[in-house]
Short mmCIF file of N, CA and C in Angstrom, two decimals:
data_model
loop_
_atom_site.label_atom_id
_atom_site.label_comp_id
_atom_site.label_asym_id
_atom_site.label_seq_id
_atom_site.Cartn_x
_atom_site.Cartn_y
_atom_site.Cartn_z
N VAL A 195 25.88 10.48 -18.63
CA VAL A 195 25.55 9.55 -17.57
C VAL A 195 24.97 10.34 -16.42
N VAL A 196 23.69 10.26 -16.22
CA VAL A 196 23.06 10.98 -15.13
C VAL A 196 23.56 10.42 -13.82
N GLY A 197 23.98 11.29 -12.92
CA GLY A 197 24.47 10.85 -11.63
C GLY A 197 25.93 10.51 -11.64
N CYS A 198 26.56 10.55 -12.78
CA CYS A 198 27.99 10.29 -12.87
C CYS A 198 28.66 11.45 -13.59
N GLY A 199 28.18 12.66 -13.35
CA GLY A 199 28.81 13.83 -13.93
C GLY A 199 28.04 14.46 -15.07
N ALA A 200 26.82 14.02 -15.34
CA ALA A 200 26.06 14.63 -16.44
C ALA A 200 24.57 14.50 -16.20
N VAL A 201 23.82 15.34 -16.89
CA VAL A 201 22.36 15.25 -16.85
C VAL A 201 21.84 15.41 -18.25
N SER A 202 20.53 15.29 -18.40
CA SER A 202 19.97 15.39 -19.73
C SER A 202 18.89 16.45 -19.79
N THR A 203 18.51 16.77 -21.01
CA THR A 203 17.43 17.73 -21.19
C THR A 203 16.25 17.15 -21.94
N THR A 204 16.37 15.93 -22.50
CA THR A 204 15.26 15.33 -23.23
C THR A 204 15.23 13.83 -23.01
N MET A 205 14.11 13.20 -23.33
CA MET A 205 13.98 11.75 -23.25
C MET A 205 14.23 11.18 -24.63
N ALA A 206 15.10 10.21 -24.72
CA ALA A 206 15.45 9.63 -26.01
C ALA A 206 14.56 8.45 -26.34
N GLY A 207 14.45 8.17 -27.63
CA GLY A 207 13.88 6.92 -28.07
C GLY A 207 12.38 6.90 -28.19
N THR A 208 11.92 5.67 -28.42
CA THR A 208 10.50 5.46 -28.66
C THR A 208 9.94 4.41 -27.72
N ALA A 209 10.35 4.45 -26.46
CA ALA A 209 9.85 3.47 -25.50
C ALA A 209 8.35 3.60 -25.37
N THR A 210 7.70 2.48 -25.15
CA THR A 210 6.25 2.46 -25.05
C THR A 210 5.81 2.93 -23.67
N VAL A 211 4.95 3.91 -23.63
CA VAL A 211 4.39 4.38 -22.37
C VAL A 211 3.12 3.60 -22.12
N LEU A 212 3.06 2.92 -21.00
CA LEU A 212 1.89 2.12 -20.67
C LEU A 212 0.82 3.00 -20.03
N ARG A 213 -0.41 2.64 -20.24
CA ARG A 213 -1.53 3.40 -19.66
C ARG A 213 -1.46 3.30 -18.14
N ASP A 214 -1.58 4.43 -17.49
CA ASP A 214 -1.57 4.49 -16.04
C ASP A 214 -2.85 5.18 -15.61
N SER A 215 -3.63 4.55 -14.75
CA SER A 215 -4.93 5.09 -14.37
C SER A 215 -4.83 6.22 -13.35
N ARG A 216 -3.66 6.48 -12.83
CA ARG A 216 -3.51 7.53 -11.84
C ARG A 216 -3.59 8.90 -12.50
N PRO A 217 -4.06 9.91 -11.74
CA PRO A 217 -4.10 11.26 -12.30
C PRO A 217 -2.70 11.80 -12.49
N PRO A 218 -2.53 12.80 -13.35
CA PRO A 218 -1.20 13.37 -13.55
C PRO A 218 -0.67 14.00 -12.27
N ILE A 219 0.65 14.06 -12.17
CA ILE A 219 1.31 14.65 -11.00
C ILE A 219 1.11 16.15 -11.04
N ALA A 220 0.75 16.71 -9.93
CA ALA A 220 0.55 18.17 -9.85
C ALA A 220 1.27 18.72 -8.63
N SER A 221 2.48 18.24 -8.40
CA SER A 221 3.21 18.72 -7.23
C SER A 221 3.84 20.07 -7.55
N GLY A 222 3.93 20.87 -6.54
CA GLY A 222 4.67 22.12 -6.68
C GLY A 222 6.12 21.87 -6.36
N PRO A 223 6.95 22.88 -6.44
CA PRO A 223 8.37 22.70 -6.13
C PRO A 223 8.59 22.34 -4.66
N VAL A 224 9.59 21.48 -4.43
CA VAL A 224 10.04 21.13 -3.09
C VAL A 224 11.54 21.31 -3.05
N ARG A 225 12.08 21.52 -1.86
CA ARG A 225 13.52 21.76 -1.73
C ARG A 225 14.18 20.78 -0.78
N ASP A 226 15.41 20.43 -1.14
CA ASP A 226 16.31 19.72 -0.24
C ASP A 226 17.67 20.37 -0.42
N GLY A 227 18.19 20.91 0.65
CA GLY A 227 19.46 21.63 0.55
C GLY A 227 19.30 22.81 -0.41
N GLY A 228 20.24 22.94 -1.32
CA GLY A 228 20.23 24.05 -2.27
C GLY A 228 19.56 23.72 -3.59
N LEU A 229 18.89 22.56 -3.68
CA LEU A 229 18.21 22.19 -4.93
C LEU A 229 16.69 22.24 -4.75
N GLU A 230 16.03 22.76 -5.77
CA GLU A 230 14.58 22.76 -5.83
C GLU A 230 14.16 21.77 -6.90
N PHE A 231 13.21 20.90 -6.56
CA PHE A 231 12.75 19.85 -7.46
C PHE A 231 11.27 20.06 -7.78
N GLU A 232 10.90 19.75 -9.03
CA GLU A 232 9.49 19.74 -9.40
C GLU A 232 9.25 18.54 -10.31
N VAL A 233 8.31 17.68 -9.91
CA VAL A 233 7.96 16.51 -10.73
C VAL A 233 7.12 17.00 -11.90
N ARG A 234 7.59 16.71 -13.12
CA ARG A 234 6.88 17.13 -14.32
C ARG A 234 6.02 16.02 -14.91
N ALA A 235 6.47 14.76 -14.78
CA ALA A 235 5.73 13.64 -15.35
C ALA A 235 6.21 12.34 -14.74
N VAL A 236 5.34 11.34 -14.79
CA VAL A 236 5.69 9.98 -14.38
C VAL A 236 5.12 9.04 -15.44
N ALA A 237 5.95 8.13 -15.96
CA ALA A 237 5.51 7.18 -16.98
C ALA A 237 6.03 5.79 -16.61
N ARG A 238 5.30 4.79 -17.06
CA ARG A 238 5.73 3.39 -16.89
C ARG A 238 6.14 2.87 -18.26
N MET A 239 7.32 2.26 -18.31
CA MET A 239 7.87 1.78 -19.58
C MET A 239 8.54 0.43 -19.38
N LYS A 240 8.45 -0.42 -20.38
CA LYS A 240 9.17 -1.70 -20.34
C LYS A 240 10.61 -1.52 -20.80
N GLN A 241 10.82 -0.60 -21.75
CA GLN A 241 12.17 -0.31 -22.26
C GLN A 241 12.42 1.18 -22.22
N VAL A 242 13.69 1.53 -22.09
CA VAL A 242 14.11 2.93 -22.12
C VAL A 242 15.22 3.05 -23.15
N GLY A 243 15.16 4.09 -23.96
CA GLY A 243 16.18 4.34 -24.98
C GLY A 243 15.56 4.31 -26.36
N ASP A 244 16.39 4.17 -27.34
CA ASP A 244 15.95 4.13 -28.74
C ASP A 244 15.71 2.68 -29.12
N THR A 245 14.46 2.25 -29.01
CA THR A 245 14.13 0.85 -29.26
C THR A 245 14.20 0.46 -30.73
N SER A 246 14.34 1.43 -31.61
CA SER A 246 14.45 1.12 -33.04
C SER A 246 15.88 0.76 -33.44
N GLU A 247 16.83 1.00 -32.56
CA GLU A 247 18.24 0.70 -32.83
C GLU A 247 18.73 -0.37 -31.86
N PRO A 248 19.16 -1.54 -32.38
CA PRO A 248 19.70 -2.57 -31.49
C PRO A 248 20.88 -2.03 -30.68
N GLY A 249 20.89 -2.34 -29.39
CA GLY A 249 21.99 -1.92 -28.54
C GLY A 249 21.86 -0.51 -27.97
N TYR A 250 20.76 0.19 -28.28
CA TYR A 250 20.58 1.56 -27.79
C TYR A 250 19.41 1.68 -26.82
N SER A 251 19.03 0.57 -26.23
CA SER A 251 17.98 0.60 -25.22
C SER A 251 18.26 -0.47 -24.18
N VAL A 252 17.54 -0.38 -23.08
CA VAL A 252 17.67 -1.36 -22.01
C VAL A 252 16.26 -1.73 -21.55
N SER A 253 16.06 -3.01 -21.25
CA SER A 253 14.76 -3.50 -20.78
C SER A 253 14.76 -3.62 -19.27
N ALA A 254 13.62 -3.36 -18.67
CA ALA A 254 13.47 -3.49 -17.23
C ALA A 254 13.37 -4.96 -16.84
N HIS A 255 13.82 -5.29 -15.65
CA HIS A 255 13.60 -6.63 -15.11
C HIS A 255 12.12 -6.77 -14.77
N GLY A 256 11.53 -5.67 -14.31
CA GLY A 256 10.09 -5.61 -14.04
C GLY A 256 9.49 -4.57 -14.96
N MET A 257 9.37 -3.34 -14.45
CA MET A 257 8.83 -2.21 -15.21
C MET A 257 9.59 -0.96 -14.77
N PHE A 258 9.97 -0.12 -15.75
CA PHE A 258 10.58 1.15 -15.39
C PHE A 258 9.50 2.16 -15.04
N VAL A 259 9.67 2.84 -13.94
CA VAL A 259 8.90 4.03 -13.63
C VAL A 259 9.86 5.18 -13.89
N VAL A 260 9.56 5.99 -14.90
CA VAL A 260 10.44 7.09 -15.30
C VAL A 260 9.83 8.39 -14.83
N VAL A 261 10.59 9.10 -14.01
CA VAL A 261 10.15 10.37 -13.44
C VAL A 261 10.90 11.49 -14.13
N THR A 262 10.16 12.46 -14.66
CA THR A 262 10.77 13.65 -15.26
C THR A 262 10.76 14.74 -14.20
N LEU A 263 11.95 15.27 -13.92
CA LEU A 263 12.12 16.29 -12.88
C LEU A 263 12.72 17.56 -13.46
N ALA A 264 12.23 18.70 -13.02
CA ALA A 264 12.91 19.96 -13.24
C ALA A 264 13.67 20.23 -11.94
N ILE A 265 14.94 20.54 -12.06
CA ILE A 265 15.79 20.76 -10.89
C ILE A 265 16.44 22.13 -11.04
N ARG A 266 16.39 22.93 -9.97
CA ARG A 266 16.98 24.26 -10.03
C ARG A 266 17.87 24.46 -8.83
N ASN A 267 19.04 25.06 -9.07
CA ASN A 267 19.96 25.41 -8.00
C ASN A 267 19.48 26.72 -7.39
N VAL A 268 18.98 26.66 -6.15
CA VAL A 268 18.48 27.86 -5.47
C VAL A 268 19.48 28.37 -4.44
N SER A 269 20.67 27.81 -4.44
CA SER A 269 21.69 28.25 -3.50
C SER A 269 22.54 29.35 -4.13
N GLY A 270 23.49 29.82 -3.39
CA GLY A 270 24.39 30.85 -3.89
C GLY A 270 25.71 30.29 -4.38
N ALA A 271 25.80 28.96 -4.50
CA ALA A 271 27.05 28.32 -4.92
C ALA A 271 26.76 27.22 -5.93
N PRO A 272 27.76 26.84 -6.74
CA PRO A 272 27.56 25.72 -7.67
C PRO A 272 27.28 24.42 -6.90
N LEU A 273 26.37 23.60 -7.44
CA LEU A 273 26.03 22.31 -6.84
C LEU A 273 25.99 21.25 -7.93
N THR A 274 26.02 19.99 -7.53
CA THR A 274 25.95 18.88 -8.47
C THR A 274 24.76 18.01 -8.12
N PHE A 275 23.97 17.64 -9.15
CA PHE A 275 22.84 16.72 -8.98
C PHE A 275 23.31 15.32 -9.31
N PHE A 276 22.90 14.34 -8.49
CA PHE A 276 23.20 12.93 -8.72
C PHE A 276 21.92 12.11 -8.66
N ASP A 277 21.66 11.30 -9.68
CA ASP A 277 20.46 10.46 -9.65
C ASP A 277 20.55 9.39 -8.57
N ARG A 278 21.75 8.96 -8.22
CA ARG A 278 21.90 7.86 -7.26
C ARG A 278 21.35 8.20 -5.87
N TYR A 279 21.12 9.46 -5.56
CA TYR A 279 20.56 9.85 -4.27
C TYR A 279 19.03 9.81 -4.25
N GLN A 280 18.40 9.63 -5.40
CA GLN A 280 16.95 9.68 -5.49
C GLN A 280 16.38 8.28 -5.27
N ALA A 281 15.18 8.20 -4.70
CA ALA A 281 14.57 6.90 -4.42
C ALA A 281 13.07 6.95 -4.70
N LEU A 282 12.54 5.80 -5.05
CA LEU A 282 11.11 5.60 -5.27
C LEU A 282 10.66 4.58 -4.23
N VAL A 283 9.53 4.83 -3.57
CA VAL A 283 9.05 3.94 -2.51
C VAL A 283 7.68 3.41 -2.89
N ASP A 284 7.50 2.09 -2.75
CA ASP A 284 6.21 1.50 -3.10
C ASP A 284 5.33 1.34 -1.86
N SER A 285 4.14 0.77 -2.05
CA SER A 285 3.14 0.65 -0.98
C SER A 285 3.58 -0.28 0.15
N THR A 286 4.58 -1.13 -0.09
CA THR A 286 5.08 -2.02 0.97
C THR A 286 6.22 -1.39 1.74
N GLY A 287 6.65 -0.18 1.31
CA GLY A 287 7.77 0.49 1.96
C GLY A 287 9.12 0.16 1.34
N THR A 288 9.11 -0.68 0.29
CA THR A 288 10.35 -1.02 -0.40
C THR A 288 10.85 0.20 -1.17
N SER A 289 12.14 0.47 -1.03
CA SER A 289 12.76 1.63 -1.68
C SER A 289 13.59 1.16 -2.87
N TYR A 290 13.47 1.88 -3.98
CA TYR A 290 14.21 1.55 -5.21
C TYR A 290 15.09 2.73 -5.57
N ARG A 291 16.36 2.46 -5.86
CA ARG A 291 17.29 3.49 -6.31
C ARG A 291 17.19 3.64 -7.82
N ALA A 292 17.64 4.77 -8.31
CA ALA A 292 17.65 5.02 -9.76
C ALA A 292 18.48 3.96 -10.46
N ASP A 293 18.03 3.54 -11.63
CA ASP A 293 18.73 2.57 -12.46
C ASP A 293 19.66 3.33 -13.38
N MET A 294 20.95 3.34 -13.06
CA MET A 294 21.90 4.16 -13.80
C MET A 294 22.03 3.74 -15.26
N ALA A 295 21.94 2.45 -15.55
CA ALA A 295 22.02 2.00 -16.95
C ALA A 295 20.84 2.55 -17.74
N ALA A 296 19.64 2.49 -17.16
CA ALA A 296 18.46 3.03 -17.84
C ALA A 296 18.58 4.54 -18.01
N ASP A 297 19.16 5.21 -17.03
CA ASP A 297 19.34 6.65 -17.13
C ASP A 297 20.28 7.02 -18.27
N ILE A 298 21.27 6.17 -18.52
CA ILE A 298 22.18 6.40 -19.65
C ILE A 298 21.42 6.28 -20.96
N TYR A 299 20.65 5.19 -21.11
CA TYR A 299 19.93 4.96 -22.37
C TYR A 299 18.71 5.86 -22.53
N GLY A 300 18.12 6.29 -21.44
CA GLY A 300 16.90 7.07 -21.50
C GLY A 300 17.07 8.56 -21.65
N ASN A 301 18.30 9.00 -21.73
CA ASN A 301 18.57 10.43 -21.84
C ASN A 301 19.50 10.70 -23.01
N ARG A 302 19.40 11.91 -23.54
CA ARG A 302 20.34 12.35 -24.56
C ARG A 302 20.65 13.81 -24.30
N ASP A 303 21.44 14.42 -25.16
CA ASP A 303 21.88 15.80 -24.94
C ASP A 303 22.51 15.92 -23.56
N ILE A 304 23.41 15.00 -23.28
CA ILE A 304 24.05 14.94 -21.97
C ILE A 304 25.00 16.11 -21.79
N ARG A 305 25.00 16.68 -20.57
CA ARG A 305 25.94 17.73 -20.22
C ARG A 305 26.25 17.65 -18.74
N SER A 306 27.14 18.47 -18.27
CA SER A 306 27.61 18.44 -16.90
C SER A 306 26.48 18.65 -15.89
N THR A 307 26.58 17.96 -14.75
CA THR A 307 25.59 18.15 -13.69
C THR A 307 25.95 19.31 -12.79
N ARG A 308 27.10 19.87 -12.97
CA ARG A 308 27.47 21.01 -12.13
C ARG A 308 26.53 22.16 -12.49
N MET A 309 25.74 22.57 -11.51
CA MET A 309 24.73 23.59 -11.73
C MET A 309 25.13 24.88 -11.03
N ASN A 310 25.19 25.94 -11.77
CA ASN A 310 25.48 27.25 -11.19
C ASN A 310 24.22 27.79 -10.51
N PRO A 311 24.38 28.75 -9.60
CA PRO A 311 23.20 29.33 -8.95
C PRO A 311 22.18 29.82 -9.99
N GLY A 312 20.91 29.44 -9.77
CA GLY A 312 19.83 29.84 -10.67
C GLY A 312 19.64 28.94 -11.87
N GLU A 313 20.59 28.07 -12.17
CA GLU A 313 20.49 27.19 -13.34
C GLU A 313 19.44 26.11 -13.10
N GLN A 314 18.68 25.79 -14.15
CA GLN A 314 17.66 24.74 -14.09
C GLN A 314 17.95 23.68 -15.14
N LEU A 315 17.73 22.42 -14.77
CA LEU A 315 17.91 21.28 -15.66
C LEU A 315 16.66 20.42 -15.62
N VAL A 316 16.40 19.71 -16.70
CA VAL A 316 15.32 18.73 -16.72
C VAL A 316 15.96 17.36 -16.94
N VAL A 317 15.63 16.41 -16.06
CA VAL A 317 16.21 15.07 -16.14
C VAL A 317 15.10 14.02 -16.09
N HIS A 318 15.42 12.84 -16.59
CA HIS A 318 14.52 11.69 -16.56
C HIS A 318 15.23 10.61 -15.76
N ILE A 319 14.61 10.19 -14.67
CA ILE A 319 15.21 9.19 -13.80
C ILE A 319 14.36 7.93 -13.85
N ALA A 320 14.99 6.79 -14.14
CA ALA A 320 14.28 5.52 -14.26
C ALA A 320 14.53 4.66 -13.03
N PHE A 321 13.45 4.05 -12.55
CA PHE A 321 13.50 3.12 -11.42
C PHE A 321 12.92 1.81 -11.91
N ASP A 322 13.65 0.71 -11.72
CA ASP A 322 13.19 -0.62 -12.14
C ASP A 322 12.44 -1.24 -10.96
N VAL A 323 11.12 -1.37 -11.09
CA VAL A 323 10.29 -1.89 -10.01
C VAL A 323 9.57 -3.15 -10.51
N PRO A 324 9.12 -4.01 -9.60
CA PRO A 324 8.37 -5.19 -10.03
C PRO A 324 7.07 -4.79 -10.73
N VAL A 325 6.67 -5.60 -11.71
CA VAL A 325 5.39 -5.36 -12.39
C VAL A 325 4.29 -5.40 -11.33
N GLY A 326 3.40 -4.45 -11.37
CA GLY A 326 2.30 -4.39 -10.42
C GLY A 326 2.61 -3.64 -9.13
N ALA A 327 3.87 -3.22 -8.94
CA ALA A 327 4.21 -2.46 -7.73
C ALA A 327 3.41 -1.16 -7.70
N GLU A 328 2.85 -0.84 -6.54
CA GLU A 328 2.11 0.40 -6.36
C GLU A 328 3.07 1.46 -5.83
N VAL A 329 3.47 2.35 -6.71
CA VAL A 329 4.41 3.39 -6.34
C VAL A 329 3.69 4.45 -5.51
N ARG A 330 4.28 4.84 -4.39
CA ARG A 330 3.64 5.80 -3.48
C ARG A 330 4.35 7.14 -3.40
N ASN A 331 5.67 7.09 -3.22
CA ASN A 331 6.42 8.31 -2.96
C ASN A 331 7.73 8.35 -3.72
N LEU A 332 8.17 9.54 -3.97
CA LEU A 332 9.50 9.80 -4.52
C LEU A 332 10.25 10.55 -3.43
N VAL A 333 11.48 10.12 -3.12
CA VAL A 333 12.29 10.81 -2.13
C VAL A 333 13.41 11.51 -2.90
N LEU A 334 13.39 12.84 -2.85
CA LEU A 334 14.33 13.66 -3.62
C LEU A 334 15.38 14.24 -2.68
N ARG A 335 16.64 14.16 -3.12
CA ARG A 335 17.75 14.59 -2.27
C ARG A 335 18.80 15.36 -3.07
N GLN A 336 19.38 16.36 -2.41
CA GLN A 336 20.55 17.02 -2.98
C GLN A 336 21.78 16.13 -2.76
N SER A 337 21.82 15.49 -1.60
CA SER A 337 22.96 14.65 -1.25
C SER A 337 22.43 13.45 -0.51
N GLU A 338 23.21 12.88 0.37
CA GLU A 338 22.76 11.70 1.13
C GLU A 338 21.97 12.10 2.36
N SER A 339 21.27 13.21 2.28
CA SER A 339 20.43 13.70 3.38
C SER A 339 19.17 12.85 3.48
N GLY A 340 18.30 13.18 4.42
CA GLY A 340 17.03 12.49 4.56
C GLY A 340 16.11 12.77 3.39
N GLY A 341 16.29 13.89 2.72
CA GLY A 341 15.51 14.21 1.54
C GLY A 341 14.13 14.71 1.84
N VAL A 342 13.37 14.94 0.77
CA VAL A 342 12.00 15.41 0.89
C VAL A 342 11.12 14.42 0.13
N LYS A 343 10.00 14.03 0.75
CA LYS A 343 9.11 13.02 0.18
C LYS A 343 8.01 13.71 -0.64
N VAL A 344 7.82 13.21 -1.87
CA VAL A 344 6.78 13.71 -2.76
C VAL A 344 5.83 12.57 -3.07
N PRO A 345 4.54 12.70 -2.71
CA PRO A 345 3.57 11.65 -3.03
C PRO A 345 3.33 11.58 -4.55
N LEU A 346 3.20 10.36 -5.07
CA LEU A 346 2.95 10.19 -6.51
C LEU A 346 1.54 9.69 -6.75
#
């Protein structure tokens, strides 16, 4: 369960990736607190999880925007990553929190989120947004801080 004591290293299932006309994300690493974040990919999906197995996927109310992040502990102490602190902001300024149910179904190879200094993890965070929403920014946070804004 991403954000509830675990993270993932791969995306599970065969969810359909919809065509997105935007160019690929080319952000460099950004930091908030002791965590360094790098956006690796952004995809739009109607379902997350293993769609070939009944009960192993979840459908979006609108559309999932799934962000793949590499996260590294750059501090000198163990830290914990939580998806619930991350947010996606659309062109109207509406903020969307991570969908924890989708994060459960959209990830596999789950392990502890406790990250030792220097440790890096790759996670997939799903945000359920209305169909047609123009996603503008991702706000990445180590904790409930103001975070760092990454344009998408």
